[in-house]
Each structure stands twice: as C-alpha cells, then as structure tokens.
Short mmCIF file of C-alpha atoms in Angstrom, two decimals:
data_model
loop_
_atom_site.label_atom_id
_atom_site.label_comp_id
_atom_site.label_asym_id
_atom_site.label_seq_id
_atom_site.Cartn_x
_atom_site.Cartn_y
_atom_site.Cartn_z
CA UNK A 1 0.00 0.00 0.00
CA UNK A 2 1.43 3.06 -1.09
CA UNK A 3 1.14 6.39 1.39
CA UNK A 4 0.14 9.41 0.25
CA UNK A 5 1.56 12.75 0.64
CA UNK A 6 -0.08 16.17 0.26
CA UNK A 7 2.31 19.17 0.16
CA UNK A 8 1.37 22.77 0.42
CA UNK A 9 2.53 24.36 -2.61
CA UNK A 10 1.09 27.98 -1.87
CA UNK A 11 -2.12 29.50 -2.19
CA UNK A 12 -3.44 31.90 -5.02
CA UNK A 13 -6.64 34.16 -4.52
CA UNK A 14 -7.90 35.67 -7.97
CA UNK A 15 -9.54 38.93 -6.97
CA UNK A 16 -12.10 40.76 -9.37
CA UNK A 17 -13.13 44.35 -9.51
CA UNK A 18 -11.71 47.62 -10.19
CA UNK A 19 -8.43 49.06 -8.45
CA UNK A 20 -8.80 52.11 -5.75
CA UNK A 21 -6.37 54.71 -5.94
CA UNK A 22 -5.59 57.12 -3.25
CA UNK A 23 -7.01 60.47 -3.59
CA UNK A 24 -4.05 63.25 -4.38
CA UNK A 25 -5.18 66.58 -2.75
CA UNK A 26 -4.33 69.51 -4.14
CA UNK A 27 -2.40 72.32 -1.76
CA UNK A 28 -2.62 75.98 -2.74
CA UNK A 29 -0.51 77.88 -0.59
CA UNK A 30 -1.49 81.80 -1.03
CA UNK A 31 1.62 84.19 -0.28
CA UNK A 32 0.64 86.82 2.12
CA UNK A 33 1.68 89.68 -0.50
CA UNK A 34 -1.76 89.02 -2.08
CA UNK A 35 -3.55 88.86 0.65
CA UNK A 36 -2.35 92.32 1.63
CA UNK A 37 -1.93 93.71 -0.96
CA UNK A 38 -5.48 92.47 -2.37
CA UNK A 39 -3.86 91.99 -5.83
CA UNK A 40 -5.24 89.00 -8.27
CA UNK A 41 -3.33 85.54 -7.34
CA UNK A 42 -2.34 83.11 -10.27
CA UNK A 43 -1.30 79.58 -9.28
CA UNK A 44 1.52 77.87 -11.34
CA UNK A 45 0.24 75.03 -13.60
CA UNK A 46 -0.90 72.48 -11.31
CA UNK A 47 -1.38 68.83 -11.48
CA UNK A 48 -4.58 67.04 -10.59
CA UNK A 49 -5.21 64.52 -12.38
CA UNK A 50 -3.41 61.47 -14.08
CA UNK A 51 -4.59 59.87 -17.75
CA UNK A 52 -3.41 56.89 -19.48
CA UNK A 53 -5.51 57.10 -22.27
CA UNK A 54 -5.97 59.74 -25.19
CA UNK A 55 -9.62 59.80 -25.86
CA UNK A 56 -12.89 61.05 -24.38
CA UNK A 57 -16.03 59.26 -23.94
CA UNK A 58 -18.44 59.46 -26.73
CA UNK A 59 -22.10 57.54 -26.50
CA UNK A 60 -24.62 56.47 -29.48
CA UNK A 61 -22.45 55.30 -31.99
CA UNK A 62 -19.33 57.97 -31.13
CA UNK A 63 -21.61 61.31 -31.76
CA UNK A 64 -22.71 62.68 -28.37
CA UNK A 65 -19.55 63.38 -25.83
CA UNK A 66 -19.36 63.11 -22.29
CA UNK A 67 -17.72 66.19 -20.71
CA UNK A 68 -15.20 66.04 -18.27
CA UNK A 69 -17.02 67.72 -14.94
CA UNK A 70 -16.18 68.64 -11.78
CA UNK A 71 -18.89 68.33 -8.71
CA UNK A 72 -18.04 69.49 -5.04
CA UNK A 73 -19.52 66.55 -2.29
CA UNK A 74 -18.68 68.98 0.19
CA UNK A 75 -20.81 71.67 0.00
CA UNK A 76 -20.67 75.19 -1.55
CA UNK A 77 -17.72 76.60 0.32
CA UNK A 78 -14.10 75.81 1.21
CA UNK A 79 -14.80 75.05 5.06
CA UNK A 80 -11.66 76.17 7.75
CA UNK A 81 -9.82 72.87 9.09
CA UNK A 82 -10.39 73.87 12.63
CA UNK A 83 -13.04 76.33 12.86
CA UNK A 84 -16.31 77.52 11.53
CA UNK A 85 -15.42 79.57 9.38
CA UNK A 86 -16.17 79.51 5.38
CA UNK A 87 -14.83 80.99 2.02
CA UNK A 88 -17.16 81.02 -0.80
CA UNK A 89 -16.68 78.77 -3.56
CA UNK A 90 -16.40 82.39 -5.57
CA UNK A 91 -13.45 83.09 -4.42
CA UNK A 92 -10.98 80.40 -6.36
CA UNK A 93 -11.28 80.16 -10.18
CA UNK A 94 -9.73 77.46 -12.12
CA UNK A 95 -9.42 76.65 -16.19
CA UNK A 96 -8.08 73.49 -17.73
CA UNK A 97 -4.18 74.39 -18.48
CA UNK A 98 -3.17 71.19 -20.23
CA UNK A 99 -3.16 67.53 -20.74
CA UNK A 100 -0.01 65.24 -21.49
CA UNK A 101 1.43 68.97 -21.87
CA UNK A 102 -0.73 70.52 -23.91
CA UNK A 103 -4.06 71.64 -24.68
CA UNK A 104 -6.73 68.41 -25.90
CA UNK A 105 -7.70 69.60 -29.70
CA UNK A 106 -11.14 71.28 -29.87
CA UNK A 107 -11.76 69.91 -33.43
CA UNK A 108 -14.44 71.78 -35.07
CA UNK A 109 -17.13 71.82 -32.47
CA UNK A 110 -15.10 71.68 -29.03
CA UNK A 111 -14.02 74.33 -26.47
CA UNK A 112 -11.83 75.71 -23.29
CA UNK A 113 -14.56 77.06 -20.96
CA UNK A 114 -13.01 80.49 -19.01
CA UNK A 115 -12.39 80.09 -15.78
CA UNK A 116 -15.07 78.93 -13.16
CA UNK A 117 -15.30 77.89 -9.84
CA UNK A 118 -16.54 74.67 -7.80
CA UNK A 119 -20.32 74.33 -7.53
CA UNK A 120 -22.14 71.38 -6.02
CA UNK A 121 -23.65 71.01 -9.54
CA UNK A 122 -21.37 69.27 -12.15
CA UNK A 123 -19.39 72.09 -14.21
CA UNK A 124 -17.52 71.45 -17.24
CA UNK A 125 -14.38 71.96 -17.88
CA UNK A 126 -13.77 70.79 -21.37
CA UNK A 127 -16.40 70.67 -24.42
CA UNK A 128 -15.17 67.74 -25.98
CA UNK A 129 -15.80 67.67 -29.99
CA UNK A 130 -19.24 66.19 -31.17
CA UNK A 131 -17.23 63.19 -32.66
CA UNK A 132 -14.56 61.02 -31.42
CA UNK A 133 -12.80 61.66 -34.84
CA UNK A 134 -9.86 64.35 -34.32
CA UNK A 135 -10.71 65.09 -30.71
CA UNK A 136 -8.32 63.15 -28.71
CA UNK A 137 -5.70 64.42 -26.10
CA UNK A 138 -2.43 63.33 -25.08
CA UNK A 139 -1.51 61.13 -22.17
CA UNK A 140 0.07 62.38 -19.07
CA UNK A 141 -0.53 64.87 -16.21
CA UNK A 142 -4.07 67.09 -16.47
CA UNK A 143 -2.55 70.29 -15.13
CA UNK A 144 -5.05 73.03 -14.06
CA UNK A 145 -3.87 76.95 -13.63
CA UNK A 146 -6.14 78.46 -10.50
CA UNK A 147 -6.80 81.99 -9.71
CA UNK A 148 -8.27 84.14 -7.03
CA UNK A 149 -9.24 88.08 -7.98
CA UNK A 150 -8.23 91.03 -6.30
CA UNK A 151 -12.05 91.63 -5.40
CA UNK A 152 -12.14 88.40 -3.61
CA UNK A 153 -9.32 89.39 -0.89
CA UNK A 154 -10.82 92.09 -0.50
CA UNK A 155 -14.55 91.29 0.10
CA UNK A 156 -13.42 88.01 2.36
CA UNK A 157 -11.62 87.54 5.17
CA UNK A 158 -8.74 84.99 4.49
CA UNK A 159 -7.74 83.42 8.39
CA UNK A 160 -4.78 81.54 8.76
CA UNK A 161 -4.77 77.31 8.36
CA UNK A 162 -6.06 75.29 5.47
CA UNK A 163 -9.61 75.50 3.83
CA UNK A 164 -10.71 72.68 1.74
CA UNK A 165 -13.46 71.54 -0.60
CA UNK A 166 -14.12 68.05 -1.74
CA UNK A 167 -14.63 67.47 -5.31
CA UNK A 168 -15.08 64.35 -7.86
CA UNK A 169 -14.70 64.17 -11.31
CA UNK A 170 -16.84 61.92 -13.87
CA UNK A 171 -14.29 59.79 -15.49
CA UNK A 172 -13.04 56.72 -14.35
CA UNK A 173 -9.98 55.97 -16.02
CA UNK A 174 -8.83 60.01 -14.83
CA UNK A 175 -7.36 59.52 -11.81
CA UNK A 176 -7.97 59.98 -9.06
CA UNK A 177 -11.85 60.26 -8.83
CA UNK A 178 -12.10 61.95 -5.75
CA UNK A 179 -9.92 64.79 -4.20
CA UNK A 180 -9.87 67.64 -1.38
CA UNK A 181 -8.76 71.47 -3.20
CA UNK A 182 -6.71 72.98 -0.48
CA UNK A 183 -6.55 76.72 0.34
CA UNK A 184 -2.97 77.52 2.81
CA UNK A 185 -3.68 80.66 4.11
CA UNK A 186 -0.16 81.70 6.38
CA UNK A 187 0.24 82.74 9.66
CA UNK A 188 0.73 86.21 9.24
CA UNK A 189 0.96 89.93 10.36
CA UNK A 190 2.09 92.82 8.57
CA UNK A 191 2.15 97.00 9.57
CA UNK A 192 1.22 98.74 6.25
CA UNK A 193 1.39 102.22 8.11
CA UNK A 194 4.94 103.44 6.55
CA UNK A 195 4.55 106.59 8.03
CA UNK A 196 7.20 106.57 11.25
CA UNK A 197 7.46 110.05 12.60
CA UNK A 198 4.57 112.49 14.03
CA UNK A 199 5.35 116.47 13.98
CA UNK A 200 3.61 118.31 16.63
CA UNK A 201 4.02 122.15 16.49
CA UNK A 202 2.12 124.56 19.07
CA UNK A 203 2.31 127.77 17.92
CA UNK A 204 -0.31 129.61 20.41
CA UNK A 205 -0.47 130.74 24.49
CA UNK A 206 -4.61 129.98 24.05
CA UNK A 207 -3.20 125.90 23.32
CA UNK A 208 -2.31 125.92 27.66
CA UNK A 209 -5.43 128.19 28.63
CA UNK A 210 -7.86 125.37 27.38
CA UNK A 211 -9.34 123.25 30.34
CA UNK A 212 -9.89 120.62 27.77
CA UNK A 213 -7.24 117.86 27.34
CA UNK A 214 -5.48 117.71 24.66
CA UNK A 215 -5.65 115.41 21.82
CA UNK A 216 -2.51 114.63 19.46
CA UNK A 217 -3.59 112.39 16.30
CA UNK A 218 -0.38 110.12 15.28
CA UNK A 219 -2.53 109.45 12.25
CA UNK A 220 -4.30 106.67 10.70
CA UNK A 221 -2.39 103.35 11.17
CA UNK A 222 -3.27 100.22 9.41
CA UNK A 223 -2.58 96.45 10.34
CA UNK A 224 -2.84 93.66 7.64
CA UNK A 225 -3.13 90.06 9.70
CA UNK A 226 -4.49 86.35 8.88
CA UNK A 227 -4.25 85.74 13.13
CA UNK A 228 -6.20 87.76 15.66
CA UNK A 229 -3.66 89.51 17.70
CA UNK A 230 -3.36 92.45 20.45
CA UNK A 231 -1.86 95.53 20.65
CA UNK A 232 1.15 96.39 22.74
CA UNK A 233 2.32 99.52 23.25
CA UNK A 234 5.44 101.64 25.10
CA UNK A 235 7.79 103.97 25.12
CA UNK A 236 11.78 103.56 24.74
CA UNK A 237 12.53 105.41 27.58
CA UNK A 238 10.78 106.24 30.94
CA UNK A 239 11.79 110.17 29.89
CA UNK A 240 10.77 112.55 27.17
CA UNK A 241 14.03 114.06 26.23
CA UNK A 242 13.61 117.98 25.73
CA UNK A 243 15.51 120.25 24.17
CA UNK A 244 14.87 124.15 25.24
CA UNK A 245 14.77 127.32 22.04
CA UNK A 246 18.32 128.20 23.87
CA UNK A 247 19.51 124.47 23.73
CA UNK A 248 19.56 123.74 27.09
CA UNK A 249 18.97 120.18 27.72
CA UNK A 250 15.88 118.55 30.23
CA UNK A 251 13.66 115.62 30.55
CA UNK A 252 10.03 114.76 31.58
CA UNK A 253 8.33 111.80 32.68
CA UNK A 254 6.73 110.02 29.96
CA UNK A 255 4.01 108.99 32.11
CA UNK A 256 2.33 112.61 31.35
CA UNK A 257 1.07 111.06 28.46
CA UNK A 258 -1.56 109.03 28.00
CA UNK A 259 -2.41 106.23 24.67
CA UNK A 260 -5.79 105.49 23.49
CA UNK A 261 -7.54 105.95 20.07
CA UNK A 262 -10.06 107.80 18.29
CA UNK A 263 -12.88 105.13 18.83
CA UNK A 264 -13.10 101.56 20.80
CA UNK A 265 -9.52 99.88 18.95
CA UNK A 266 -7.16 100.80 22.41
CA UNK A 267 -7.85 101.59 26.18
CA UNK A 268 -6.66 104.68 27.09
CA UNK A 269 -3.20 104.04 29.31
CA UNK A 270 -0.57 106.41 30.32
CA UNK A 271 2.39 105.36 28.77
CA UNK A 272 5.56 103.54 30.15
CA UNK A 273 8.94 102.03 29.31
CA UNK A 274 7.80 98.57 29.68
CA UNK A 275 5.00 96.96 27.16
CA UNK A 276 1.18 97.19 27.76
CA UNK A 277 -1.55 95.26 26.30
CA UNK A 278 -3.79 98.20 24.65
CA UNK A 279 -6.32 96.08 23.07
CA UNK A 280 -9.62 95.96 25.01
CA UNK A 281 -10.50 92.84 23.57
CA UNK A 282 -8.46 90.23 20.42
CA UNK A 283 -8.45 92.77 17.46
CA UNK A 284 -10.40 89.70 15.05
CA UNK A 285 -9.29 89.05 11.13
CA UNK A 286 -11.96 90.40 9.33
CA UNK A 287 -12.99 90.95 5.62
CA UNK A 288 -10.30 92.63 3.43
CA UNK A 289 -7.67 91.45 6.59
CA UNK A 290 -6.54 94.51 7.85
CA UNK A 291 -7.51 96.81 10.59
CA UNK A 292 -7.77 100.14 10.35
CA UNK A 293 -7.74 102.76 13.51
CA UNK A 294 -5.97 106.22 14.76
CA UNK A 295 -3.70 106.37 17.89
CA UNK A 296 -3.90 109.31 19.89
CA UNK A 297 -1.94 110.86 22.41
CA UNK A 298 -3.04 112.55 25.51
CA UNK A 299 -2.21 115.06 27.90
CA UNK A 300 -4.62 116.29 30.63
CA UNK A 301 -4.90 120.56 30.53
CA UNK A 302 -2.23 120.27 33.93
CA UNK A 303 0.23 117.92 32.58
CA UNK A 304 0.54 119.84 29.18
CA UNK A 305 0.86 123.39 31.27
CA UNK A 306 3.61 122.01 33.72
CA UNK A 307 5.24 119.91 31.56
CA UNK A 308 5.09 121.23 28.12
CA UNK A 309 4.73 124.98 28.32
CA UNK A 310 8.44 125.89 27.91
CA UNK A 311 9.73 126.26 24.27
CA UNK A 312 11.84 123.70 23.00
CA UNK A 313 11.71 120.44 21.15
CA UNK A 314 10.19 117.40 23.36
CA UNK A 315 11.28 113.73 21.93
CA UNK A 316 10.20 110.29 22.21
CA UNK A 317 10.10 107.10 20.02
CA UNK A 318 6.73 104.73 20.93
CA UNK A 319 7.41 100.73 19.77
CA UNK A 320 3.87 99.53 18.71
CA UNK A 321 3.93 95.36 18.53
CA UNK A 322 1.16 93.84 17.18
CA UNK A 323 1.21 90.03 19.08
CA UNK A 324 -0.87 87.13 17.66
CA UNK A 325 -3.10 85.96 20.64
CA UNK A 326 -1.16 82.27 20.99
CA UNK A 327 1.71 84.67 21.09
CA UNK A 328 3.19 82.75 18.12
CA UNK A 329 3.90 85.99 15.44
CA UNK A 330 4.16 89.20 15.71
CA UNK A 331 4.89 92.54 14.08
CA UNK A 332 6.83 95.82 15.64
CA UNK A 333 6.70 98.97 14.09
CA UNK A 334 8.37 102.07 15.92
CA UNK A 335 6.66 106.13 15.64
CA UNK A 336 9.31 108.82 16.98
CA UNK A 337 7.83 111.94 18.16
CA UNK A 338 8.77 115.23 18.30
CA UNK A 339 6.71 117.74 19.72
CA UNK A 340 7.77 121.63 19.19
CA UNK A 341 6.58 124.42 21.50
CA UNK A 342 7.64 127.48 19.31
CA UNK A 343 9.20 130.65 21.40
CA UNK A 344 5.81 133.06 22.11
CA UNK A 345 4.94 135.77 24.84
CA UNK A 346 2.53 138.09 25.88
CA UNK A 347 2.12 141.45 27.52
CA UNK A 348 -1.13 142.56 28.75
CA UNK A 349 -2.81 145.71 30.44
CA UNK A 350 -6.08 145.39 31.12
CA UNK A 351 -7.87 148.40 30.17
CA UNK A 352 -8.28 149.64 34.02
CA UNK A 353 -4.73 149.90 34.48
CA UNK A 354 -3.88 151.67 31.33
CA UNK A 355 -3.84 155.53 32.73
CA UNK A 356 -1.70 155.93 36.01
CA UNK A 357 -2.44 159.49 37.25
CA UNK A 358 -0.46 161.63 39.88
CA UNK A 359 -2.28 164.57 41.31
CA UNK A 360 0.23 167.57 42.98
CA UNK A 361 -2.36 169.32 45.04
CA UNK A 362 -1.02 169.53 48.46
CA UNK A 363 2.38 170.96 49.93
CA UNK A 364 3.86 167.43 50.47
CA UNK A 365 2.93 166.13 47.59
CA UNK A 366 6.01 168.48 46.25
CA UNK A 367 7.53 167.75 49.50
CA UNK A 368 7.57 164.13 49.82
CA UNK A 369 6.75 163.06 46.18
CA UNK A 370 4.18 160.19 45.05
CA UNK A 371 4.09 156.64 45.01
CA UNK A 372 1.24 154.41 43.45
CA UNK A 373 0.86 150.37 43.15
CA UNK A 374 -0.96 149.22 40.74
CA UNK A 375 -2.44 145.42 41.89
CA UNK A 376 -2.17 143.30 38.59
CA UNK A 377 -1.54 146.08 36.06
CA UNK A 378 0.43 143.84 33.49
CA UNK A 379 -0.27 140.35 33.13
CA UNK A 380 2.94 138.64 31.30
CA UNK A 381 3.00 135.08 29.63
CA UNK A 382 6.68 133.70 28.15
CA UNK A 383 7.44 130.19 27.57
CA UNK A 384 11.20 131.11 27.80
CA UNK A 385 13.09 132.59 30.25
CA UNK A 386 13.51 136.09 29.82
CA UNK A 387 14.10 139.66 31.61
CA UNK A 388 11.38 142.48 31.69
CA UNK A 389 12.22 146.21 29.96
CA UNK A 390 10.55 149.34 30.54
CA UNK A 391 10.69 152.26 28.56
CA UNK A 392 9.26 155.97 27.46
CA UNK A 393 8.37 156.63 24.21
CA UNK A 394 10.24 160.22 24.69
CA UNK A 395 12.75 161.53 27.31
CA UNK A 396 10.44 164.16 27.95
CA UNK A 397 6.97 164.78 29.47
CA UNK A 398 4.66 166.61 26.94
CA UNK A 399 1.48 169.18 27.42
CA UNK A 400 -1.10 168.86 24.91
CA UNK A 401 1.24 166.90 22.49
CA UNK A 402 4.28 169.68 22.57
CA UNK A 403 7.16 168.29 24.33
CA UNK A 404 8.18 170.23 27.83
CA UNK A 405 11.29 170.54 29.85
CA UNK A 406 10.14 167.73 32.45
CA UNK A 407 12.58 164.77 31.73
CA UNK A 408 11.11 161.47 32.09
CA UNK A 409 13.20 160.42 34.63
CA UNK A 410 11.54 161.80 37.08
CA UNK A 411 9.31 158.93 37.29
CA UNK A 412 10.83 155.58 38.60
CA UNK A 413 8.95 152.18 37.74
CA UNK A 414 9.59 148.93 39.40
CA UNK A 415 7.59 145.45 39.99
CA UNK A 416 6.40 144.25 43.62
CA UNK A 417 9.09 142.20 45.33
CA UNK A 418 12.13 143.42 42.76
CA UNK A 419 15.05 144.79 43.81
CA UNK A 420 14.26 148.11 43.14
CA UNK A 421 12.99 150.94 40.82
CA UNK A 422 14.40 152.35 37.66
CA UNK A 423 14.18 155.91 36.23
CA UNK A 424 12.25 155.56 33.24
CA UNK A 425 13.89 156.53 30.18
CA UNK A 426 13.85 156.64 26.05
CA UNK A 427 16.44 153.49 26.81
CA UNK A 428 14.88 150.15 27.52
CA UNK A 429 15.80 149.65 31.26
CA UNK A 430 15.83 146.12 33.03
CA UNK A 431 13.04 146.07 36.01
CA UNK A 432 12.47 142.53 36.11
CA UNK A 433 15.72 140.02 36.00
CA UNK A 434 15.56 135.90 35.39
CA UNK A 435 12.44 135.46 34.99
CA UNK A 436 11.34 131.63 34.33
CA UNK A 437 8.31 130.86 31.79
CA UNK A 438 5.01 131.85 32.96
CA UNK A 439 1.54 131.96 31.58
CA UNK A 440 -0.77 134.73 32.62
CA UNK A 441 1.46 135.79 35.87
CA UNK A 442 -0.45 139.05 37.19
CA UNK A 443 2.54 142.13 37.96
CA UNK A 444 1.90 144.77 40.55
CA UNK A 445 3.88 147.62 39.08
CA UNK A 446 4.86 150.24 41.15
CA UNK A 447 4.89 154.19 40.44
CA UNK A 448 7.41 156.63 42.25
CA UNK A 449 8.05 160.04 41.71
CA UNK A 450 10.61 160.95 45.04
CA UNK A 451 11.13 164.03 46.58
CA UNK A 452 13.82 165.12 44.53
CA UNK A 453 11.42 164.64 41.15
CA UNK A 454 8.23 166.13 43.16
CA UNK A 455 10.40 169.63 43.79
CA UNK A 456 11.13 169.61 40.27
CA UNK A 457 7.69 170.07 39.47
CA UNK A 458 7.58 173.48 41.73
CA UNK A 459 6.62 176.48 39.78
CA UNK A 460 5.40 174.16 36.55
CA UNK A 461 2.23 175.31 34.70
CA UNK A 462 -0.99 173.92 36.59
CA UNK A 463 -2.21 171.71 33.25
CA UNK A 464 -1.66 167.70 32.64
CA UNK A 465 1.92 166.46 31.92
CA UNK A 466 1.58 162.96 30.04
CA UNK A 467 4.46 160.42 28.93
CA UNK A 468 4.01 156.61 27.02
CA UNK A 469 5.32 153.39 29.30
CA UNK A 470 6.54 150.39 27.00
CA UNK A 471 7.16 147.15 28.10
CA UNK A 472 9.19 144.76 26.55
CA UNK A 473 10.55 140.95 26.60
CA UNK A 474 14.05 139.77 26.24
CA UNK A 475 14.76 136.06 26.23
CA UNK A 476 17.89 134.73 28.02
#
C-alpha cells in the first residue's frame, strides 16, 4: 500500500473588480503679499489629475460626448480645518491648463470654458468635440492653472490654516476620482502704516489756557493680519528728552502722556517704558484682513501746562507690537515723536490799568513826592526765560502833544518784590531780571516820583503832563 503525501505548494486568490487609488489633494498655498496687498493671485500650472488614455467618452455610436465635470460633495464653500469659518466657492477660479502637456484639440465643435469655480452642480471643464474623430488628447498629467481676484481678498476675510473643498470628477480611467482642493492661508501679520514720525508744532499761548485735554492724532495706522492679535504699546525710555529754544537740555516723565484711540480699537493708558496690552478685547481678522484705527496721544490741561509749556523740542520714540493671541507671530513697528513748543509771549494791560495818574495838590505832595501800586496792572506770559524792559516813548513829558522841559526820569517804575525801581527813560531799562516761563502771571507795578522829582515840578504850569510806558521781553 502506497502512502500518500499532500504538500502545500502555496495559495493563489484571484480577486475581481476595479483598483482604488488614493485620492491626491491639491495644496494651494497663497503668499501673504496678495492677501495684503489684495492683488489678483495666479497659481503655477498644477497637477490634478493622471490619464493613461488619449480619448474622451463618446455615447450612441461615437456622436454625443461626455464632458469632463467637476462636482463638489462637500458643500458650496471651502470650510476652515479647525473652525467655523467659510470661504465662498467664488473666491478660487480654475481653467483646464493642459493635458499630457498641452491643450486636448477642440476639433471643429469643441471648447476651453473660461475660468469657473466649484459648484455642487457638475461644471464642465472641457467641451469635448461632437465626434470622437480628431478630438483626442495626449496622455500624461491634467494640469489646471487656479486663480483668485483682487475683489475676492478684499470682500473676504482669508484666516490663517487650510480651507478645503471636496470634489469628484466623472471619469473613471482620470485619476484619481475623488480629491480635497486645499486653500494655505499663512500665519501672518504685517504693519502697512509706513509713516514713522509724528510732527507736533504749538504755535499759540490759548493751546495751555484750554481746560480741555489735549488730543494729538499720530494718524491713521493700518494692520494687515491672517491671526487675531493684540496691541502692545510703550515707550523707549521712561523720559521725554527735551531740548529748550536756547539748547539747554531737560527731561520729563513720559508717564504725562496718556495712549488710546479715536474710537473703541485701544484703552486709554498712560504710557511707560515697559509693554502694555492696549487692546480691550483680540483685534479679530476680518474681511479685506486689515484693521484700520488712529492712535492718539493725551495730555490732561495740567500735565501739558507744567510739563510742556516751555519752548523747546520734546522727543520720544513709541514701539507699537502687534502680538498674535497664541503669542506665536508678531509685528513691531516704531513712531518717533517730536513735539515743538515754538518761542511766544505776551504782555497785557487790562484796560483799568492803562492811565496811572499823579495829582500835585497839596504841599507834600512836592515835599515828599508820590508813590502808586498798581495790583495786577500787566499780566505777562513767556514760555522762555527772559528779563522784563521798561521804557518811554520820549525823554520828555509833553502838554497837549508839545514836548516840555520835564525829563522822564523823574518817574521811577519797578515790579512788587524786585530789587528796586528804575528811572524811566527813552532806553529800555531792566526792572524785572531771570524770569522763568510763565503763563498769565499778574505784575503789581509800582509808580514813584521821590522828593527830589516832586520839587522839580515846583513852579510848573498847573495843566496835565503825560508820557508813554513800554514794556518789553528779552529772552535769556
């Protein structure tokens, strides 16, 4: 009896169907410069599909074509990988660009639609030719050239991360069938304010009477971003450096100054060396991607009067950093200041004080002379330091306009708590020395005519004597 043997050999499995091929999605990565700028994007020549063969489908008999279409599964918008937002199928275009390098031949009845975009209806994208005869295409790569108009970045708001929009195509052997479009929008921040210095002149005395606080526009400022972000805000130094009309050097505390805006974009925060958060709450990417809004400084009616009265230049450089919320990006931008108080004074006599009159009527007023104060009669304002002149617009009295033989001098002038009076004269004479800048500082100027003067006047024609008084500035 013979024993028989079995021996494994192997096993084959015949499998029948059709072969699955893994979708290839296709990655559009949008440069930022378009974005910003809001200026028409055109994607190289892009691949995304595969043929082996060279001809299209044709039914009855080879007359009536099937078009190539394209039908998104997805919806009708490109939907944000990880949030709810949405871009509008509008906003990407695409045209067939070639296939197996070159354009399939349109024989006599065939054509290149213009560009389109998605729609969850099937779209052509090639009108084949009514017969199979002379309509054929090469095989190869089906390239595709996309596009995305200026109008669209600027009516949408492009966020950073990836949207995506699934599409299929009709024809089987065009692989693959199925694929996701991919829009990669970048991280991104830009400034596109390219102004970096502010000019602030004051040129007026009425700028530091105002009980109003002041308001210094650094001008519109503009922020192109695909993140939310905040705003953060200081100054390079904890001093404003200052610079007086006669170059003396000074500081002041930068903390006299306050940040904010013209509308809800900052809080209002005095301003330090080290970095603040100025947004009230994330400044959001919206349509168009950029934020507009105007920083202003300010500077209660107090601070600007104590600290920024004197003439001079005042200096400071603010570093504005716009900071993606996850802290990831961000974007500096720098705006030196210079504010310049230009050199102005004022001297004035109210219209009560304007006539100082000396009666002689008694024996000692020849014998002892006169002496008059006059509470508030000029009221000076001088953002520099400077001295105080008086003067006479003659050397001589006059009596009814005709000059006389009393000399000026006989009259001496001089300010409450100076060192003394001066014999007033054609020739500017110094009654007030040093003085330090002041706005609206009330003078009680005094009047003398002594003894020596009074007896002078002994014998003189009873009428009126009169005789100018000038005051003058002189900055040191």
């Amino acid at each position: 009896m013979k024993t028989m043997r079995s021996f494994l050999i192997g096993i084959f499995t015949i499998c029948c169907g059709s072969t699955v091929t893994k979708a290839q999605d296709v990655y559009l990565s949008i440069p930022e410069n378009n974005i910003f700028n809001r200026t028409e994007f055109t994607s190289v020549p892009t691949r995304l599909m595969n043929t082996n063969r060279t001809n299209w489908d044709y039914t009855f008999l080879g007359l009536l074509p099937i078009a190539p279409t394209f039908t998104s599964v997805s919806g009708p918008n490109f939907t944000h990988s990880s949030s709810s937002f949405t871009l509008p199928s509008s906003t990407l275009l695409w045209q067939l660009e070639s296939m197996g390098g070159q354009l399939p031949s349109v024989g006599l009845s065939g054509s290149l639609p213009g560009y389109q975009s998605f729609s969850t209806s099937a779209l052509r994208w090639f009108e084949p030719p009514t017969t199979s005869f002379g309509g054929g295409f090469n095989k190869g790569n089906i390239n595709f050239t996309f596009k995305i108009p200026a109008s669209q970045f600027a009516a949408n708001m492009y966020r950073a991360g990836s949207y995506s929009m699934d599409i299929t195509q009709n024809y089987n052997d065009f692989t693959p069938r199925n694929f996701k479009t991919i829009l990669v929008i970048p991280s991104s921040i830009r400034w596109l304010t390219t102004s970096l210095t502010k000019y602030i002149e004051i040129s007026s005395l009425n700028d530091y009477r105002s009980t109003g606080t002041r308001v210094f526009s650094l001008d519109n400022a503009e922020i192109a971003h695909t993140v939310d972000l905040n705003l953060w805000a200081k100054a390079t130094s904890a001093n404003i450096q200052f610079t007086s009309s006669k170059g003396v050097p000074g500081t002041r505390s930068i903390a006299s100054i306050k940040l904010g805006s013209n509308g809800p974009a900052l809080t209002t925060k005095a301003l330090s060396s080290s970095f603040q958060n100025f947004s009230p709450a994330n400044i959001s990417v919206v349509a168009g991607n950029r934020n507009s809004f105007v920083p202003e400084l300010y500077v209660s009616p107090e601070d600007f009067k104590n600290n920024f009265f004197e003439a001079g230049t005042y200096t400071f450089e603010l570093n504005f950093n716009a900071i993606s919320t996850d802290n990831s990006i961000n974007s500096l931008q720098n705006t030196a200041v210079q504010l310049k108080v230009l050199p102005r004074s004022e001297i004035t006599i109210p219209s009560s004080g304007r006539n100082v009159n000396f009666n002689f009527n008694t024996a000692s007023h020849y014998t002892n002379g006169q002496s008059q104060m006059i509470p508030n009669q000029i009221v000076l304002s001088n953002n520099e330091s400077f001295e105080l002149y008086v003067k006479s617009d003659e050397n001589y009295f006059k009596k009814g306009g005709l000059q006389t033989d009393i000399n000026s001098n006989i009259l001496q002038i001089g300010i409450d708590g100076s060192s003394g009076d001066t014999p007033l004269s054609k020739t500017p004479k110094k009654i007030l020395f040093n003085g330090t800048p002041v706005l609206d500082r009330g003078l009680d100027v005094r009047y003398t005519i002594p003894p020596a003067g009074a007896q002078s006047l002994v014998g003189k024609e009873n009428t009126t004597y009169s005789i100018n008084v000038y005051y003058s500035f002189t900055a040191i």
